[in-house]
PDB file of C-alpha atoms in Angstrom:
ATOM      1  CA  ALA A   1      -1.678  -6.176  -1.083  1.00 41.00           C
ATOM      2  CA  LEU A   2       1.067  -5.755  -3.426  1.00 41.00           C
ATOM      3  CA  ARG A   3       3.460  -8.614  -4.125  1.00 44.00           C
ATOM      4  CA  ASP A   4       7.203  -7.924  -3.582  1.00 49.00           C
ATOM      5  CA  ALA A   5       7.815  -7.903  -7.333  1.00 48.00           C
ATOM      6  CA  ASP A   6       5.152  -5.174  -8.020  1.00 47.00           C
ATOM      7  CA  HIS A   7       6.291  -3.063  -5.055  1.00 47.00           C
ATOM      8  CA  ALA A   8       9.931  -3.250  -6.218  1.00 49.00           C
ATOM      9  CA  SER A   9       9.076  -2.268  -9.698  1.00 49.00           C
ATOM     10  CA  SER A  10       7.098   0.723  -8.508  1.00 52.00           C
ATOM     11  CA  GLU A  11      10.153   2.059  -6.565  1.00 59.00           C
ATOM     12  CA  LYS A  12      12.150   4.832  -8.422  1.00 63.00           C
ATOM     13  CA  VAL A  13      15.598   3.610  -9.241  1.00 61.00           C
ATOM     14  CA  PRO A  14      18.263   5.976  -7.646  1.00 65.00           C
ATOM     15  CA  THR A  15      20.287   7.926  -9.935  1.00 69.00           C
ATOM     16  CA  ASP A  16      22.993  10.496 -10.007  1.00 68.00           C
ATOM     17  CA  ALA A  17      22.334  14.187 -10.308  1.00 70.00           C
ATOM     18  CA  ASP A  18      22.069  13.976 -14.047  1.00 72.00           C
ATOM     19  CA  GLY A  19      19.434  11.205 -13.806  1.00 71.00           C
ATOM     20  CA  HIS A  20      21.667   8.353 -15.062  1.00 74.00           C
ATOM     21  CA  ARG A  21      22.074   5.066 -13.392  1.00 87.00           C
ATOM     22  CA  ILE A  22      24.751   4.580 -10.674  1.00 94.00           C
ATOM     23  CA  ALA A  23      27.973   2.797 -11.650  1.00 96.00           C
ATOM     24  CA  ILE A  24      29.041   0.677  -8.496  1.00 96.00           C
ATOM     25  CA  ALA A  25      32.300  -1.399  -8.020  1.00 96.00           C
ATOM     26  CA  LEU A  26      32.093  -4.089  -5.607  1.00 94.00           C
ATOM     27  CA  VAL A  27      35.944  -4.868  -4.438  1.00 90.00           C
ATOM     28  CA  SER A  28      37.103  -7.916  -2.512  1.00 86.00           C
ATOM     29  CA  ASP A  29      40.039 -10.240  -2.465  1.00 79.00           C
ATOM     30  CA  PHE A  30      37.611 -13.224  -2.636  1.00 79.00           C
ATOM     31  CA  PHE A  31      34.862 -14.058  -5.381  1.00 82.00           C
ATOM     32  CA  PHE A  32      34.049 -16.644  -7.669  1.00 77.00           C
ATOM     33  CA  PRO A  33      35.002 -19.456  -8.410  1.00 73.00           C
ATOM     34  CA  ARG A  34      35.547 -19.605  -4.652  1.00 72.00           C
ATOM     35  CA  MET A  35      32.288 -19.701  -2.978  1.00 75.00           C
ATOM     36  CA  GLY A  36      31.864 -18.647   0.766  1.00 75.00           C
ATOM     37  CA  GLY A  37      29.895 -16.151   2.664  1.00 79.00           C
ATOM     38  CA  VAL A  38      31.714 -12.991   1.542  1.00 81.00           C
ATOM     39  CA  GLU A  39      31.419 -14.367  -2.093  1.00 84.00           C
ATOM     40  CA  MET A  40      27.674 -15.132  -2.044  1.00 88.00           C
ATOM     41  CA  HIS A  41      27.071 -11.753  -0.265  1.00 88.00           C
ATOM     42  CA  GLN A  42      28.807  -9.771  -2.971  1.00 90.00           C
ATOM     43  CA  TYR A  43      27.261 -11.815  -5.733  1.00 92.00           C
ATOM     44  CA  CYS A  44      23.752 -11.233  -4.341  1.00 93.00           C
ATOM     45  CA  ILE A  45      24.325  -7.672  -3.774  1.00 93.00           C
ATOM     46  CA  ALA A  46      25.465  -7.140  -7.348  1.00 94.00           C
ATOM     47  CA  GLN A  47      22.513  -9.026  -8.779  1.00 95.00           C
ATOM     48  CA  CYS A  48      20.057  -7.014  -6.943  1.00 95.00           C
ATOM     49  CA  LEU A  49      21.596  -3.789  -7.834  1.00 94.00           C
ATOM     50  CA  ILE A  50      21.632  -4.793 -11.575  1.00 95.00           C
ATOM     51  CA  GLN A  51      18.034  -5.783 -11.332  1.00 94.00           C
ATOM     52  CA  ARG A  52      17.214  -2.261 -10.054  1.00 92.00           C
ATOM     53  CA  GLY A  53      18.856  -0.636 -13.151  1.00 92.00           C
ATOM     54  CA  HIS A  54      22.449   0.064 -11.827  1.00 94.00           C
ATOM     55  CA  LYS A  55      25.750  -0.769 -13.579  1.00 95.00           C
ATOM     56  CA  VAL A  56      27.747  -3.000 -11.376  1.00 96.00           C
ATOM     57  CA  ILE A  57      31.385  -4.614 -11.701  1.00 96.00           C
ATOM     58  CA  VAL A  58      33.365  -6.719  -9.251  1.00 93.00           C
ATOM     59  CA  ILE A  59      37.162  -6.165  -8.599  1.00 91.00           C
ATOM     60  CA  THR A  60      38.823  -9.147  -7.174  1.00 86.00           C
ATOM     61  CA  GLY A  61      42.022 -11.053  -7.331  1.00 80.00           C
ATOM     62  CA  THR A  62      43.383 -14.042  -9.177  1.00 74.00           C
ATOM     63  CA  TYR A  63      43.101 -17.505  -8.095  1.00 65.00           C
ATOM     64  CA  SER A  64      46.450 -19.401  -8.347  1.00 61.00           C
ATOM     65  CA  GLY A  65      47.264 -16.925 -11.200  1.00 59.00           C
ATOM     66  CA  GLN A  66      44.779 -18.496 -13.521  1.00 68.00           C
ATOM     67  CA  ARG A  67      41.778 -16.271 -13.744  1.00 67.00           C
ATOM     68  CA  GLN A  68      43.179 -13.037 -14.892  1.00 77.00           C
ATOM     69  CA  GLY A  69      41.384 -10.630 -16.944  1.00 83.00           C
ATOM     70  CA  VAL A  70      37.791  -9.883 -17.431  1.00 89.00           C
ATOM     71  CA  ARG A  71      34.996 -12.412 -16.835  1.00 87.00           C
ATOM     72  CA  TRP A  72      31.200 -12.115 -17.512  1.00 90.00           C
ATOM     73  CA  MET A  73      28.575 -13.653 -15.215  1.00 89.00           C
ATOM     74  CA  THR A  74      24.779 -13.700 -14.894  1.00 86.00           C
ATOM     75  CA  ASN A  75      23.037 -10.547 -15.947  1.00 91.00           C
ATOM     76  CA  GLY A  76      26.009  -8.799 -17.408  1.00 91.00           C
ATOM     77  CA  LEU A  77      27.907  -8.777 -14.095  1.00 95.00           C
ATOM     78  CA  LYS A  78      31.528  -7.785 -15.342  1.00 95.00           C
ATOM     79  CA  VAL A  79      34.264  -9.288 -13.111  1.00 92.00           C
ATOM     80  CA  TYR A  80      37.853  -7.966 -13.042  1.00 91.00           C
ATOM     81  CA  CYS A  81      40.349 -10.563 -11.931  1.00 87.00           C
ATOM     82  CA  CYS A  82      43.426  -8.595 -11.046  1.00 83.00           C
ATOM     83  CA  PRO A  83      46.940 -10.082 -10.331  1.00 77.00           C
ATOM     84  CA  GLN A  84      47.437 -10.217  -6.401  1.00 67.00           C
ATOM     85  CA  MET A  85      50.208 -11.583  -3.985  1.00 61.00           C
ATOM     86  CA  SER A  86      48.513 -14.286  -1.757  1.00 60.00           C
ATOM     87  CA  ILE A  87      49.434 -15.206   1.636  1.00 58.00           C
ATOM     88  CA  VAL A  88      47.354 -18.186   2.565  1.00 56.00           C
ATOM     89  CA  ASP A  89      44.118 -19.612   0.874  1.00 54.00           C
ATOM     90  CA  GLN A  90      44.112 -16.516  -1.449  1.00 52.00           C
ATOM     91  CA  ALA A  91      43.963 -14.114   1.280  1.00 53.00           C
ATOM     92  CA  SER A  92      46.164 -11.163   0.178  1.00 55.00           C
ATOM     93  CA  LEU A  93      48.270  -8.436   1.644  1.00 56.00           C
ATOM     94  CA  PRO A  94      46.920  -5.027   1.084  1.00 55.00           C
ATOM     95  CA  THR A  95      49.171  -4.168  -1.933  1.00 54.00           C
ATOM     96  CA  PHE A  96      47.635  -0.684  -2.251  1.00 54.00           C
ATOM     97  CA  PHE A  97      50.706   0.979  -4.004  1.00 55.00           C
ATOM     98  CA  ALA A  98      51.215  -1.800  -6.363  1.00 61.00           C
ATOM     99  CA  PHE A  99      47.564  -2.302  -7.161  1.00 71.00           C
ATOM    100  CA  TYR A 100      46.537   1.449  -7.139  1.00 79.00           C
ATOM    101  CA  PRO A 101      47.278   2.288 -10.877  1.00 85.00           C
ATOM    102  CA  LEU A 102      45.196  -0.701 -12.180  1.00 86.00           C
ATOM    103  CA  PHE A 103      42.600  -0.112  -9.940  1.00 87.00           C
ATOM    104  CA  ARG A 104      42.439   3.624 -10.859  1.00 90.00           C
ATOM    105  CA  ASN A 105      42.439   2.607 -14.322  1.00 93.00           C
ATOM    106  CA  ILE A 106      39.426   0.181 -14.009  1.00 94.00           C
ATOM    107  CA  LEU A 107      37.454   2.834 -12.008  1.00 94.00           C
ATOM    108  CA  ILE A 108      38.063   5.575 -14.761  1.00 95.00           C
ATOM    109  CA  ARG A 109      37.184   3.147 -17.489  1.00 95.00           C
ATOM    110  CA  GLU A 110      34.069   2.159 -16.013  1.00 95.00           C
ATOM    111  CA  GLN A 111      33.109   5.627 -14.609  1.00 95.00           C
ATOM    112  CA  ILE A 112      32.502   4.236 -11.228  1.00 95.00           C
ATOM    113  CA  GLN A 113      30.667   6.489  -8.781  1.00 95.00           C
ATOM    114  CA  ILE A 114      30.483   4.311  -5.593  1.00 95.00           C
ATOM    115  CA  VAL A 115      33.154   1.684  -4.246  1.00 93.00           C
ATOM    116  CA  HIS A 116      32.080  -0.894  -1.982  1.00 91.00           C
ATOM    117  CA  GLY A 117      34.966  -2.836  -0.393  1.00 86.00           C
ATOM    118  CA  HIS A 118      35.210  -6.099   1.574  1.00 78.00           C
ATOM    119  CA  GLN A 119      38.397  -7.021   3.214  1.00 70.00           C
ATOM    120  CA  THR A 120      38.800 -10.593   4.490  1.00 61.00           C
ATOM    121  CA  THR A 121      40.569 -11.031   7.956  1.00 58.00           C
ATOM    122  CA  LEU A 122      42.040 -14.419   8.781  1.00 55.00           C
ATOM    123  CA  ASP A 123      42.878 -15.395  12.324  1.00 51.00           C
ATOM    124  CA  ALA A 124      46.297 -16.908  12.581  1.00 49.00           C
TER     125      ALA A 124
END
């Protein structure tokens, strides 16, 4: 029987039409240093995709205005902490028009091919 690691390493890594690894952006208003279900889910997805050979970045908001800019995490995971307007407990309004130029710039700079988004919904 094959071990999981042997099976995973024998699988062909999906690539784009030119045979290059896929560049993926995970986008959410919550991420590290805040830790919860969405944050851990995205972190695990990112680490698994990186292990499969893909380029992965995370685009998230700031935390109390402190963590702005680019941060690096385990296995070369690049995290963009972008300015956002928080309502309650880091939940943000969809500020699409204000955020769009920065978001577009990041996607172009990183040559992103797939965007995976999570939006948190709070019950009032």
